[in-house]
Coordinates of C-alpha atoms and ligand atoms in Angstrom, one line a residue:
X1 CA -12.2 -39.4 -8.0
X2 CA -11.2 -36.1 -6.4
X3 CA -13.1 -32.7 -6.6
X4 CA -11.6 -31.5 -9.4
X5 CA -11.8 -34.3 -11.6
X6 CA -15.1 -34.7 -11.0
X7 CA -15.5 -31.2 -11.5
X8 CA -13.9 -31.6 -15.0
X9 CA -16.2 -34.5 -15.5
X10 CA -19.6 -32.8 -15.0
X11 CA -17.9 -29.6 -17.4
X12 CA -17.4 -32.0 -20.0
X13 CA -21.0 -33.4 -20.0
X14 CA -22.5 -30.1 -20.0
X15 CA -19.9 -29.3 -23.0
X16 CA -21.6 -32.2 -24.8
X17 CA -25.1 -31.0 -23.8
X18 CA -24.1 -27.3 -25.2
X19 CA -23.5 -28.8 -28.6
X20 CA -26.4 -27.1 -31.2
X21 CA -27.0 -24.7 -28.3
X22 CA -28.3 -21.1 -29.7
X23 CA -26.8 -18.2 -28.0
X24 CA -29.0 -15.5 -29.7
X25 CA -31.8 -18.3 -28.2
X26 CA -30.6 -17.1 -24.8
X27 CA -31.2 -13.5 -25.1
X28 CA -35.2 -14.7 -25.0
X29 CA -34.1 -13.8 -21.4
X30 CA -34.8 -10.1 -21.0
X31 CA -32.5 -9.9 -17.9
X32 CA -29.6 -12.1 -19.8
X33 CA -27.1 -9.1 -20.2
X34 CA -27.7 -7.9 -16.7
X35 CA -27.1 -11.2 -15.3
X36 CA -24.1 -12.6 -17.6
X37 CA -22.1 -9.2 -17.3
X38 CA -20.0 -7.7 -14.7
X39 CA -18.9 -4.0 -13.4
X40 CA -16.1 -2.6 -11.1
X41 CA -15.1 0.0 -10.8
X42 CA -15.5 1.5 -14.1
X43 CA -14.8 -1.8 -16.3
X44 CA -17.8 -3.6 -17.9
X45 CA -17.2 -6.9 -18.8
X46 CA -19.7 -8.2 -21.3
X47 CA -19.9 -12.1 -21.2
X48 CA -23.9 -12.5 -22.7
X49 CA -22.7 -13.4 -25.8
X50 CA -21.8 -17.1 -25.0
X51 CA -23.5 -20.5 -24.6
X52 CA -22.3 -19.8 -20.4
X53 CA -26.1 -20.4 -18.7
X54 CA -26.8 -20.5 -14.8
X55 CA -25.7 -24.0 -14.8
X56 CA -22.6 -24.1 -16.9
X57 CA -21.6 -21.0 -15.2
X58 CA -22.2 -22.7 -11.4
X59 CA -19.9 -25.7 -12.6
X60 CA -17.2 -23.6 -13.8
X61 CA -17.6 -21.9 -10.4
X62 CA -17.1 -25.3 -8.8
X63 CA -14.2 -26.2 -10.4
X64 CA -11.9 -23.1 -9.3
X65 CA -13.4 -23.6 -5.6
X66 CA -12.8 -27.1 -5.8
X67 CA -9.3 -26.2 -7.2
X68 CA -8.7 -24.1 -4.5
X69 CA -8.7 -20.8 -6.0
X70 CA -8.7 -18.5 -2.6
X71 CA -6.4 -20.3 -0.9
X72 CA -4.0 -20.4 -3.7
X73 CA -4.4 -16.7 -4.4
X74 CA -4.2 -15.7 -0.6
X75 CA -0.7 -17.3 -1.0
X76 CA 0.2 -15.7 -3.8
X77 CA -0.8 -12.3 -2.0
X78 CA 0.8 -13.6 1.3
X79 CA 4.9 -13.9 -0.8
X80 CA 4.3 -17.8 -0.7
X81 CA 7.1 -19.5 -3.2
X82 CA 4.0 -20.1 -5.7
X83 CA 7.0 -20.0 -8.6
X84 CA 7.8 -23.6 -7.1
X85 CA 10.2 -25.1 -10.4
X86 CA 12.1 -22.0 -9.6
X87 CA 11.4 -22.1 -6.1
X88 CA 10.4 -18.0 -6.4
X89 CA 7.5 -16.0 -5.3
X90 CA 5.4 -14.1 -7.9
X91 CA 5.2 -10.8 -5.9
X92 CA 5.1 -8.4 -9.2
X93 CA 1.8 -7.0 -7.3
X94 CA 4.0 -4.8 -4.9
X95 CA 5.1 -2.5 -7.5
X96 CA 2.1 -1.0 -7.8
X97 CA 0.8 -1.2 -4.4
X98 CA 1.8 2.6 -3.4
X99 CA 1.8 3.7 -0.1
X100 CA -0.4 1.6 1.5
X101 CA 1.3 -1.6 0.1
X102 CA 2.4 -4.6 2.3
X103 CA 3.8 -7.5 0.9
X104 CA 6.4 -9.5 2.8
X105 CA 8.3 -12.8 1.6
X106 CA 9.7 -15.5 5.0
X107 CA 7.9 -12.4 7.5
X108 CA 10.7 -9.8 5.8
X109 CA 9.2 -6.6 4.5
X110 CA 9.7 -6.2 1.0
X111 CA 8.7 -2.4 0.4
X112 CA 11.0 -0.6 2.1
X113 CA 13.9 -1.7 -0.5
X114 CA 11.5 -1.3 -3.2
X115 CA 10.4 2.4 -2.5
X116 CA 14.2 3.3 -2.6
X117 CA 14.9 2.1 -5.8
X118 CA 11.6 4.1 -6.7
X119 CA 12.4 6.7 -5.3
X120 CA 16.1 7.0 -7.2
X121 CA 14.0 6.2 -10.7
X122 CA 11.1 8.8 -10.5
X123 CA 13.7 11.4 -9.1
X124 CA 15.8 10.1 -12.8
X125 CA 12.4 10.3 -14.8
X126 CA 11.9 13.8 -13.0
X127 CA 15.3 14.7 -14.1
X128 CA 15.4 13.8 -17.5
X129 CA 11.8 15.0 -17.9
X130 CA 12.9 18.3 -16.9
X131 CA 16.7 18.4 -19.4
X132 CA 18.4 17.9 -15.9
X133 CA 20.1 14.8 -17.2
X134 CA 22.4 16.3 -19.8
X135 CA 23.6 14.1 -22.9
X136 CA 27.3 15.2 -24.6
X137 CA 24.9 17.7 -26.7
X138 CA 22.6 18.9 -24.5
X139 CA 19.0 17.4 -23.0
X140 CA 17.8 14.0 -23.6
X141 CA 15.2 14.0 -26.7
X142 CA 15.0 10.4 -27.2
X143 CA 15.5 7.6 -25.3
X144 CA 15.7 3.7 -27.0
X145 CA 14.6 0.8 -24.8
X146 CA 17.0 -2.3 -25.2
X147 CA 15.2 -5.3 -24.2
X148 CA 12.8 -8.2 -25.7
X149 CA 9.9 -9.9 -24.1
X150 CA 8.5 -9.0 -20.8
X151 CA 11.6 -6.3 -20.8
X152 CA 10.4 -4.7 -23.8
X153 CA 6.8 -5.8 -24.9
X154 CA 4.8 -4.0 -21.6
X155 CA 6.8 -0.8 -21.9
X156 CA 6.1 -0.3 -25.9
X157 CA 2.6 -1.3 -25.2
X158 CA 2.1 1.1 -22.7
X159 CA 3.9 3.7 -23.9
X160 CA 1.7 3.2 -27.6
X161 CA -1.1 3.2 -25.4
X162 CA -0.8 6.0 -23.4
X163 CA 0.6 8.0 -26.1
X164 CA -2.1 11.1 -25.8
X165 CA -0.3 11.2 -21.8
X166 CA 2.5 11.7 -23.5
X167 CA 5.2 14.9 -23.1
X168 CA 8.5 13.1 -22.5
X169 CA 11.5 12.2 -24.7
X170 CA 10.0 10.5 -27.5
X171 CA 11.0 6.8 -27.2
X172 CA 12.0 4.0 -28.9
X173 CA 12.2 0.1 -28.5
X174 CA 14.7 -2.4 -29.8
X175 CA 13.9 -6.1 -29.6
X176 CA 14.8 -8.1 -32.3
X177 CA 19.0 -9.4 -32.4
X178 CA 18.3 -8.7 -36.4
X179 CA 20.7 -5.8 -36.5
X180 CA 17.8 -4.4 -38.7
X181 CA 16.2 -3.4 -35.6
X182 CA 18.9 -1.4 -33.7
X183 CA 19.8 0.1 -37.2
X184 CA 16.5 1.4 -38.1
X185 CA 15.9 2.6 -34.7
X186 CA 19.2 4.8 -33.9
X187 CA 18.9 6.3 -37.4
X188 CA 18.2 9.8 -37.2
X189 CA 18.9 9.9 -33.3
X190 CA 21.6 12.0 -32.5
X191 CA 23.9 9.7 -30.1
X192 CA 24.8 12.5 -27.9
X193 CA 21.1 13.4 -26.9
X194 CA 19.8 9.9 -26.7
X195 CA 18.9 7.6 -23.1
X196 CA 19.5 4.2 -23.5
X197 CA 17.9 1.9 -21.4
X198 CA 19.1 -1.4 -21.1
X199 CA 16.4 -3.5 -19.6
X200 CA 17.1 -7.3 -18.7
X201 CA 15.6 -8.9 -15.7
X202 CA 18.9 -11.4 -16.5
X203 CA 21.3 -9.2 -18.2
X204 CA 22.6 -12.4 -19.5
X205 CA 20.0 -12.6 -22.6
X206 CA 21.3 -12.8 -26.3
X207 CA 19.5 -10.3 -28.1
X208 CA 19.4 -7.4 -25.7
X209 CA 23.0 -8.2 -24.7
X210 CA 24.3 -7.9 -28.5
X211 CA 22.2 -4.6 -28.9
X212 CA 23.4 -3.1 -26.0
X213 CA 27.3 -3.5 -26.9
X214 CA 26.2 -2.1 -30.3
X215 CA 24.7 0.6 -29.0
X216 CA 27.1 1.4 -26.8
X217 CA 29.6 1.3 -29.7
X218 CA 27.1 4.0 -31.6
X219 CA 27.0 6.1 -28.5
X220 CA 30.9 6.1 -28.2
X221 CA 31.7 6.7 -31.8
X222 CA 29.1 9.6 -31.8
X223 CA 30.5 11.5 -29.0
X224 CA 27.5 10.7 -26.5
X225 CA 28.4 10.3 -22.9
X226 CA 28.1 6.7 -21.8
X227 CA 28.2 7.9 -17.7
X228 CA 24.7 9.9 -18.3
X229 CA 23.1 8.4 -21.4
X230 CA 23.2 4.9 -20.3
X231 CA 21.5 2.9 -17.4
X232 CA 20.4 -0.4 -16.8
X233 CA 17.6 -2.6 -15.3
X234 CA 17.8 -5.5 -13.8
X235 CA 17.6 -8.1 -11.2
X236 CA 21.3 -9.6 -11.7
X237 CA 22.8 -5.9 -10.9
X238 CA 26.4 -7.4 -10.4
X239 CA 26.1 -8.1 -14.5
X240 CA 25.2 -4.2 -15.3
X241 CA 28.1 -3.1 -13.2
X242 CA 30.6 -5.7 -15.5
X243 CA 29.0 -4.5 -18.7
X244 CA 31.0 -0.8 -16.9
X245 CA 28.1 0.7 -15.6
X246 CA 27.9 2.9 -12.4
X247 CA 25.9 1.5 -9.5
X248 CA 23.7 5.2 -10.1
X249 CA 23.3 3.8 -13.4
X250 CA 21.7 0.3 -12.7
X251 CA 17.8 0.1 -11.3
X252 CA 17.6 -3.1 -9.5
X253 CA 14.5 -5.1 -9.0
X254 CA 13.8 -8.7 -7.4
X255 CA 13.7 -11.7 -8.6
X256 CA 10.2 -12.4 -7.7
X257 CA 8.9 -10.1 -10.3
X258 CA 8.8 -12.2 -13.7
X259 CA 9.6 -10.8 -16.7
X260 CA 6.4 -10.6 -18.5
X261 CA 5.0 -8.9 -14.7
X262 CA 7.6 -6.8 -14.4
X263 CA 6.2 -3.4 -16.1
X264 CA 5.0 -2.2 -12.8
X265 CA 8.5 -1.6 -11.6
X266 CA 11.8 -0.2 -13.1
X267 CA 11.2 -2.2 -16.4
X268 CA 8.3 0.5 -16.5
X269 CA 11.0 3.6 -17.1
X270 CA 10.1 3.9 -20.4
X271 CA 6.6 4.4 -19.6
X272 CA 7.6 7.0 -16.9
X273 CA 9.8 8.9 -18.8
X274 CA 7.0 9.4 -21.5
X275 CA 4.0 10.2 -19.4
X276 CA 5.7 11.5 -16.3
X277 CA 5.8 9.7 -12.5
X278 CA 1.8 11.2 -11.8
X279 CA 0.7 9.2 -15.0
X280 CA 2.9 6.8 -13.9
X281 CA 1.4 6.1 -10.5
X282 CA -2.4 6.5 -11.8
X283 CA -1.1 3.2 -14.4
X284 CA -0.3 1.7 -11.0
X285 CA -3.4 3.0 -9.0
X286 CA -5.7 1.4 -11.7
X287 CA -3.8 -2.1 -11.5
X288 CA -3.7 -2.1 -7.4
X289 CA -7.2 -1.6 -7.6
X290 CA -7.9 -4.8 -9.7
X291 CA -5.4 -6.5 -6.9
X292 CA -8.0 -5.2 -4.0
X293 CA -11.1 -6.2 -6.5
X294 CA -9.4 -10.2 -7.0
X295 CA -8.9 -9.9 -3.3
X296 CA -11.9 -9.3 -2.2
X297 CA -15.1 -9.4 -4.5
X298 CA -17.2 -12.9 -3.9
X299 CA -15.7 -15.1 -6.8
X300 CA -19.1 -14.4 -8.9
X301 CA -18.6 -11.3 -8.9
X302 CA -14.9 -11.4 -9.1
X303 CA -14.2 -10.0 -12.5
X304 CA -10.5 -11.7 -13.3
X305 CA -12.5 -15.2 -12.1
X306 CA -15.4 -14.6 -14.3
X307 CA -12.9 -13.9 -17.6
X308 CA -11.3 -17.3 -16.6
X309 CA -14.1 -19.3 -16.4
X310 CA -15.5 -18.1 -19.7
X311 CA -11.6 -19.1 -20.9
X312 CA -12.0 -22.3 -19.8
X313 CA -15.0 -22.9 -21.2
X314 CA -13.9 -22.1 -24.4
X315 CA -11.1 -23.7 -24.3
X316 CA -11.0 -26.3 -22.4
X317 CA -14.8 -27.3 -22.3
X318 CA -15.8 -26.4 -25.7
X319 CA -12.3 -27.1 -27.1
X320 CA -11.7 -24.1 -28.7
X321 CA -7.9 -23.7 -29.3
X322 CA -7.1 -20.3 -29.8
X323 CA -8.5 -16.9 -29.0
X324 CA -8.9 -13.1 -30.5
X325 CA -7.8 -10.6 -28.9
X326 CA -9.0 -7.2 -30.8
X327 CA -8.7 -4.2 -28.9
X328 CA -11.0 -1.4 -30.8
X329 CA -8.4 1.0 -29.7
X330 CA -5.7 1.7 -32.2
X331 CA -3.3 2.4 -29.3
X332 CA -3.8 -0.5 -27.6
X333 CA -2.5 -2.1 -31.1
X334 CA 0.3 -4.2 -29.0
X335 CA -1.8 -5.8 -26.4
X336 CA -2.4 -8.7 -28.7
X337 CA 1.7 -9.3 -28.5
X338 CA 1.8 -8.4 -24.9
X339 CA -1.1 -10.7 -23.8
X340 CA 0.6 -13.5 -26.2
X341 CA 3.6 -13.2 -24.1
X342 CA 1.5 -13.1 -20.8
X343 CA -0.9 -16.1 -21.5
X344 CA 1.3 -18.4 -23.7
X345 CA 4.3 -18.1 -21.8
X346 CA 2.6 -18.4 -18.5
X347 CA -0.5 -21.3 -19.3
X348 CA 1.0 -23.3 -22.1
X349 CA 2.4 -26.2 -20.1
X350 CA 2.0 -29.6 -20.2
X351 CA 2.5 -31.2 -16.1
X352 CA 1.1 -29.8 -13.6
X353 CA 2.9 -28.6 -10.0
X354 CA 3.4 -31.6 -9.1
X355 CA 5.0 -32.6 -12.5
X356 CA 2.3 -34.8 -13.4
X357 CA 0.8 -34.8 -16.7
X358 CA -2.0 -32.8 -17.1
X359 CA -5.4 -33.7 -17.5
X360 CA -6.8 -31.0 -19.4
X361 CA -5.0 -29.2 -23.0
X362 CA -4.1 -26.1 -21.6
X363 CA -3.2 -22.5 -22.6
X364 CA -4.9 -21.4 -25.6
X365 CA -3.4 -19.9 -28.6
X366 CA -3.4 -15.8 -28.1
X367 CA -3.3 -13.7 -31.3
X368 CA -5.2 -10.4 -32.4
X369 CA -4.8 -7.4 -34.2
X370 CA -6.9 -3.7 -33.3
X371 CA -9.7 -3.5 -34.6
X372 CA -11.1 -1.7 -37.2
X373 CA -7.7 -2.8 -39.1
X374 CA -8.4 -6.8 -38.3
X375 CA -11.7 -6.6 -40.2
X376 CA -10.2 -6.4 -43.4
X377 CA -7.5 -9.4 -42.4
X378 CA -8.5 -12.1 -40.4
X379 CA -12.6 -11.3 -39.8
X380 CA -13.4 -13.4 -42.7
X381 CA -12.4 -16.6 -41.1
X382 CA -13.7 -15.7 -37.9
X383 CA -17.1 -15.7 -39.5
X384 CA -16.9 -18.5 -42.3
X385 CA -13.9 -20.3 -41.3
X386 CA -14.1 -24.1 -40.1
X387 CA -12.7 -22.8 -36.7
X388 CA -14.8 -21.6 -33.9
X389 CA -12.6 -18.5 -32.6
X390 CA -13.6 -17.1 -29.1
X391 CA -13.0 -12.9 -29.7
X392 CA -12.2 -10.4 -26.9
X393 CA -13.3 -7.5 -27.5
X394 CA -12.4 -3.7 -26.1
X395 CA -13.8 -0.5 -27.0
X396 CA -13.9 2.7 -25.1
X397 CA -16.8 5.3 -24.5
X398 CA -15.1 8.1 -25.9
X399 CA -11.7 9.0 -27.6
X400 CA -8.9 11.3 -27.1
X401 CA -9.6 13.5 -30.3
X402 CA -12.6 15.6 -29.3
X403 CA -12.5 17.1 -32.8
X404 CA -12.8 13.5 -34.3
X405 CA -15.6 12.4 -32.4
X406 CA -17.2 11.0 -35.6
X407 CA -14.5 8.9 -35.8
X408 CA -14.9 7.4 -32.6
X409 CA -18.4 6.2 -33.2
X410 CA -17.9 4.6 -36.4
X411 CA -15.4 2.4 -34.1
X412 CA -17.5 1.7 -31.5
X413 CA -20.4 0.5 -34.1
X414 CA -17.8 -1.5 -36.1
X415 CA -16.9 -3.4 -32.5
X416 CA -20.3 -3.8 -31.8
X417 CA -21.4 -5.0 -35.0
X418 CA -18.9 -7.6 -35.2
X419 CA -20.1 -9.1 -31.5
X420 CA -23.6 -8.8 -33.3
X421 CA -22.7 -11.2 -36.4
X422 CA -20.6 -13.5 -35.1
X423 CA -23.2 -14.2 -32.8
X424 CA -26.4 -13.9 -35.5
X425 CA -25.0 -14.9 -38.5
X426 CA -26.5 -14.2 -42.1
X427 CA -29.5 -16.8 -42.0
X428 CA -29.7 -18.4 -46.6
X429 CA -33.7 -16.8 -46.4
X430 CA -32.2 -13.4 -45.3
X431 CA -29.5 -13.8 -48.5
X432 CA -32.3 -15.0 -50.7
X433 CA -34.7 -11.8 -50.0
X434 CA -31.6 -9.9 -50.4
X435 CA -31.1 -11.1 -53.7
X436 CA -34.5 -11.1 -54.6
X437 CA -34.6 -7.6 -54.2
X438 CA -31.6 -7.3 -56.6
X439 CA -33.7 -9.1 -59.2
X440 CA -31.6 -12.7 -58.5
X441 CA -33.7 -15.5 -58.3
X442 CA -34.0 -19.6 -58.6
X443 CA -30.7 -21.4 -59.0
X444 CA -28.0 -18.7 -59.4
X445 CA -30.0 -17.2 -56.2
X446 CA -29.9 -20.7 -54.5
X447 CA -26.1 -20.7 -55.6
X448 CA -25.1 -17.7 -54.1
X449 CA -26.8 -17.8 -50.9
X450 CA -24.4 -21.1 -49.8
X451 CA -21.6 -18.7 -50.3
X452 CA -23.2 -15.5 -48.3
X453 CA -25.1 -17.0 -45.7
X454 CA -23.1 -18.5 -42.2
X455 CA -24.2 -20.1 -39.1
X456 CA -23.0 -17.3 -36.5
X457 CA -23.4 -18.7 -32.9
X458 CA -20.0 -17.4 -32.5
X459 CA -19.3 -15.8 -29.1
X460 CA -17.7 -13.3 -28.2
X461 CA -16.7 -10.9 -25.2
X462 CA -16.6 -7.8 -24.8
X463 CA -14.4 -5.3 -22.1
X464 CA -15.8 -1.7 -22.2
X465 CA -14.7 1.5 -20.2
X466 CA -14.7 5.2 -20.7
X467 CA -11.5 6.2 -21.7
X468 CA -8.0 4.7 -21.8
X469 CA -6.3 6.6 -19.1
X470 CA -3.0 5.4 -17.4
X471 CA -5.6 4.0 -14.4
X472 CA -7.6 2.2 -17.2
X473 CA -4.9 0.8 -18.6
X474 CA -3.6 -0.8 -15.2
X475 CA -7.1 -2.4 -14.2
X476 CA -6.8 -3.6 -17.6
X477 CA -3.1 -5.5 -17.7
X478 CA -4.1 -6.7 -13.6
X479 CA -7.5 -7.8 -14.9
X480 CA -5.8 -10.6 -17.6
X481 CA -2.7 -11.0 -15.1
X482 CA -5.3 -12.3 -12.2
X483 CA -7.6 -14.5 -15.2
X484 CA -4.5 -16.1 -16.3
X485 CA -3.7 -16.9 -12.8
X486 CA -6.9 -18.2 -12.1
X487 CA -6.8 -20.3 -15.0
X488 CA -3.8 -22.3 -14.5
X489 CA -5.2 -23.1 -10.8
X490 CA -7.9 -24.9 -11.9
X491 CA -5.5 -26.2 -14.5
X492 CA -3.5 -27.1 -11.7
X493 CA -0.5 -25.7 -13.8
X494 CA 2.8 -23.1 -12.6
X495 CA 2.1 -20.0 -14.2
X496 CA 5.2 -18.4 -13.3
X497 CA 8.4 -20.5 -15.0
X498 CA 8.7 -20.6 -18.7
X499 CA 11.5 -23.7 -18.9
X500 CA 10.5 -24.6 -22.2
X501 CA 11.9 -21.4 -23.8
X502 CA 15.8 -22.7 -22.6
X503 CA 16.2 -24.9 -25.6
X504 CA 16.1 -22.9 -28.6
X505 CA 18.5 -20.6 -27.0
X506 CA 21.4 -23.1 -25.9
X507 CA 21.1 -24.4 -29.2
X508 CA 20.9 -21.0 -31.0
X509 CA 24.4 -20.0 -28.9
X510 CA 25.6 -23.6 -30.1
X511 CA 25.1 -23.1 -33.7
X512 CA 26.9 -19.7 -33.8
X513 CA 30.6 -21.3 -34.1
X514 CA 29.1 -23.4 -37.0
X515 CA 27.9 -20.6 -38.7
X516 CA 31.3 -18.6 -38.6
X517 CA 32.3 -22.2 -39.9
X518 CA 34.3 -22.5 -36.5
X519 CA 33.4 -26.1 -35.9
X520 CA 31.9 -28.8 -37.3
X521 CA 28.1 -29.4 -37.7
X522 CA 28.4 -33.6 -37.8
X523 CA 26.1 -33.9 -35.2
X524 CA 23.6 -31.9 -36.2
X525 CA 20.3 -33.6 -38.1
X526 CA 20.4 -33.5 -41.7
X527 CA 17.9 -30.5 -42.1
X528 CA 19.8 -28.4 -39.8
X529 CA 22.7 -29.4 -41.8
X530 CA 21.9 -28.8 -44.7
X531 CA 20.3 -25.4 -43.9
X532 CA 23.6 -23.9 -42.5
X533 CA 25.8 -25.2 -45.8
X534 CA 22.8 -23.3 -47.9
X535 CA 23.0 -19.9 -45.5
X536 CA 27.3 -20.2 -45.1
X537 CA 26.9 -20.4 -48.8
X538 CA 25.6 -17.3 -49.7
X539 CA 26.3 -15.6 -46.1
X540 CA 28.8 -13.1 -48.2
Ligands
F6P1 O1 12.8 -16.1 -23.3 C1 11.9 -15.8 -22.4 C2 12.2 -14.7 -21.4 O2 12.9 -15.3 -20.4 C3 11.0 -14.0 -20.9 O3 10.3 -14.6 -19.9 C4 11.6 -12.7 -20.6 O4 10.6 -11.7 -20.5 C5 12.5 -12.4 -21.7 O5 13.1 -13.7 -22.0 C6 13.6 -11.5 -21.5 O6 14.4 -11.8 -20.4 P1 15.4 -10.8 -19.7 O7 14.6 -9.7 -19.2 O8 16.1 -11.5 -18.7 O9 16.4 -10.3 -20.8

């Protein structure tokens, strides 16, 4: 048996032996939260709330050794072709790397290409930041973001996030191929002061394609002018220039930067345009310096190794399938969506490099809502339900709104006290004293206490800092890029290619003739069938 079988082997013993393990038992150990925590550089990264002891934590160490974590992330660093089903590097890193930044794929430099096309889009941000780019009416005011996944979910994360940073053109995002979207979103925006930013590593990809030629349409029947108010981003550039763009209107990137990577570079313009290049370059700062941190801290102190070990422990040792992700920070409401696209699309595969099945289930299931709002959703299950749900927490020191500082406090308890009971539960004695003192006693007491009491022994993790500043925000995005990295290595699983996404849309362009009732369905199954003569029915 190799390493990292055996590796796996001895995990999975100790996630037997873990079985009616306490965590609050753990914390007997005065020095627990020093030991089972981790800083840098202005991150703390709780992980004391778990069943993870100096054992279970050695062997999870073992595995990504024996899986060969450094090597495989010195290649990653060094422009190998890690991407190997698509025979690509994964070199999204250099887009944030500033001035010092070396990164070279075959021995060629990669930067100097790279700074000129940021060069030409922070002297466009500075420009349409300063009403220097002028729409048919006047000054860009708001600028709409055509693009879906990695194209559009970092930039509307980041620019929610960083929204106190903010004194741009307000702008927008358009995802969705429902012309709902495109409709809500250009209502009210006057098409001759309006940026749109066509973003599409591909420029091949349904949705954003169809929005774009609508918008288009809006801009030209409202008098905007399409040679200033429109550009493009992308990595097949020769596709923006057929769509009738300008080569000053297209922002090229490399096809080595994936799409859900790819808000460090030109797919970031968004982000630029609303908090300005400096904000801009402090978002990059903070994410270079979690690149230097995964380089070069010893791999137990390594904070996007830690984070992956306590992933796999939870899901793969402990078999947890899904995980929360609850940001107690109402602008960071879309980093559940952004870290589903991130994690699912990047871990949830089912051979490994070599094409081999894999040994282990792999990516968990990512979903999450900001907290305090999730509380009154989905909390209830997390504490009662059958389902043992791993959280991730985040919460900030302090707030933007110094004259709401009340506010800020009641959050930070509310994300702390949730750590606390999922971990402590509500013990049946506790509810029957608390009854008691209500005047509720013998049966009905005895009744209601199987209803109020629960286990706990639920962990939970939990990501502080000071503030969400641009730099904060990088560290943070680089912090669960590197963990998801690490934990398809010792998965022994591509991160990089997401095949299985080609099917549903060949068959989605497939079934559009049938729809306009421009050929035949016969080979369809029946369900399909018999969905399209119900929709063609009443399309009107
Ligand atoms: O469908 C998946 C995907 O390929 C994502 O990986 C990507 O972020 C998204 O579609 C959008 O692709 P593009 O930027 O090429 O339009």
């Amino acid at each position: 048996m190799g390493a990292v079988a055996a590796a796996w082997q001895h995990l999975q013993r100790l996630g037997q032996s873990a079985q009616g393990d306490s965590i609050s038992a753990l914390f007997k150990d005065e020095t627990r939260f020093a030991r089972f925590s981790l800083q840098a550089d202005g991150l703390l990264f709780d992980y004391s709330k778990t069943l993870l002891d100096d054992t279970r934590r050695a062997a999870l160490l073992g595995l990504v050794q024996a899986a060969g974590l450094e090597p495989q992330r010195d290649a990653l660093f060094a422009g190998a072709r890690v991407n190997e089903s698509e025979s690509r590097p994964a070199l999204h890193m250099a887009w944030r790397a500033g001035a010092e930044g070396q990164f070279a794929i075959d021995g060629q430099d990669v930067m100097a290409p790279l700074r000129a096309t940021d060069a030409r889009l922070m002297a466009f941000a500075k420009a349409v930041r300063a009403g220097q780019v002028q729409g048919a009416g006047g000054p860009i005011c708001d600028v709409v973001n055509i693009g879906i996944g990695g194209s559009d979910l970092g930039p509307a994360m980041a620019v929610a996030a960083l929204a106190p940073y903010a004194d741009g053109p307000r702008c927008h995002f358009v995802s969705n191929v429902d012309g709902a979207h495109l409709h809500d979103c250009l209502a009210g925006l006057d098409p001759r002061r309006t940026l749109v930013i066509v973003a599409s590593k591909t420029f091949d990809t349904l949705e954003t394609m169809t929005n774009a030629a609508s918008a288009r349409g809006w801009m030209q029947a409202g008098g905007g002018d399409l040679a200033a108010q429109f550009v493009a981003i992308s990595s097949a550039t020769q596709r923006a220039l057929d769509f009738g763009l300008r080569a000053e209107q297209v922002f090229g990137f490399a096809d080595w930067v994936g799409g859900r990577y790819s808000v460090w570079g030109p797919i970031g313009l968004a982000v630029m345009l609303a908090i300005g290049p400096e904000n801009f370059a402090q978002f990059r700062a903070g994410g270079a310096a979690m690149d230097r941190h995964f380089c070069t801290s010893p791999l137990a102190e390594n904070m996007p190794v830690v984070f992956a070990m306590v992933g796999l422990w939870h899901r793969q040792v402990l078999g947890y399938a899904t995980r929360a992700i609850v940001p107690y920070d109402q602008r960071l409401a879309l980093l559940p969506a952004y870290l589903q696209q991130l994690e699912m699309e990047s871990n949830g595969k089912s051979v490994t490099r070599a094409g081999q099945p894999v040994a282990q289930p792999t990516g968990a299931v990512v979903w999450g809502a900001a907290g305090t709002g999730g509380q009154h959703a989905f909390f209830q299950l997390l504490h009662q339900g059958t389902d043992i749900v791993p959280c991730e927490f985040m919460v900030a020191a302090q707030g933007h709104e110094a004259d709401l500082a009340h506010h800020h406090r009641l959050l930070v308890a509310n994300c702390l006290a949730q750590a606390e009971a999922l971990m402590r539960g509500r013990a049946a004695s506790d509810v029957l004293a608390m009854l008691a003192a209500h005047g509720v006693h013998g049966a009905e007491a005895q009744a209601l206490a199987a209803h109020r009491s629960f286990a706990g022994n639920r962990p939970s993790v939990i990501l502080a800092y000071d503030r969400l500043s641009p730099y904060r925000l990088g560290q943070i995005l680089a912090l669960y890029e590197h963990r998801v990295f690490v934990e398809a290595v010792a998965l022994g699983i591509n991160p990089f290619d997401q095949w299985g996404v080609e099917l549903g849309k060949e068959l989605a362009q497939a079934l559009v003739p049938m729809l306009e009732g421009r050929e035949e369905s016969d080979g369809k199954d029946g369900s399909t069938r018999g969905l399209l003569r119900f929709l063609q029915g009443r399309a009107g």
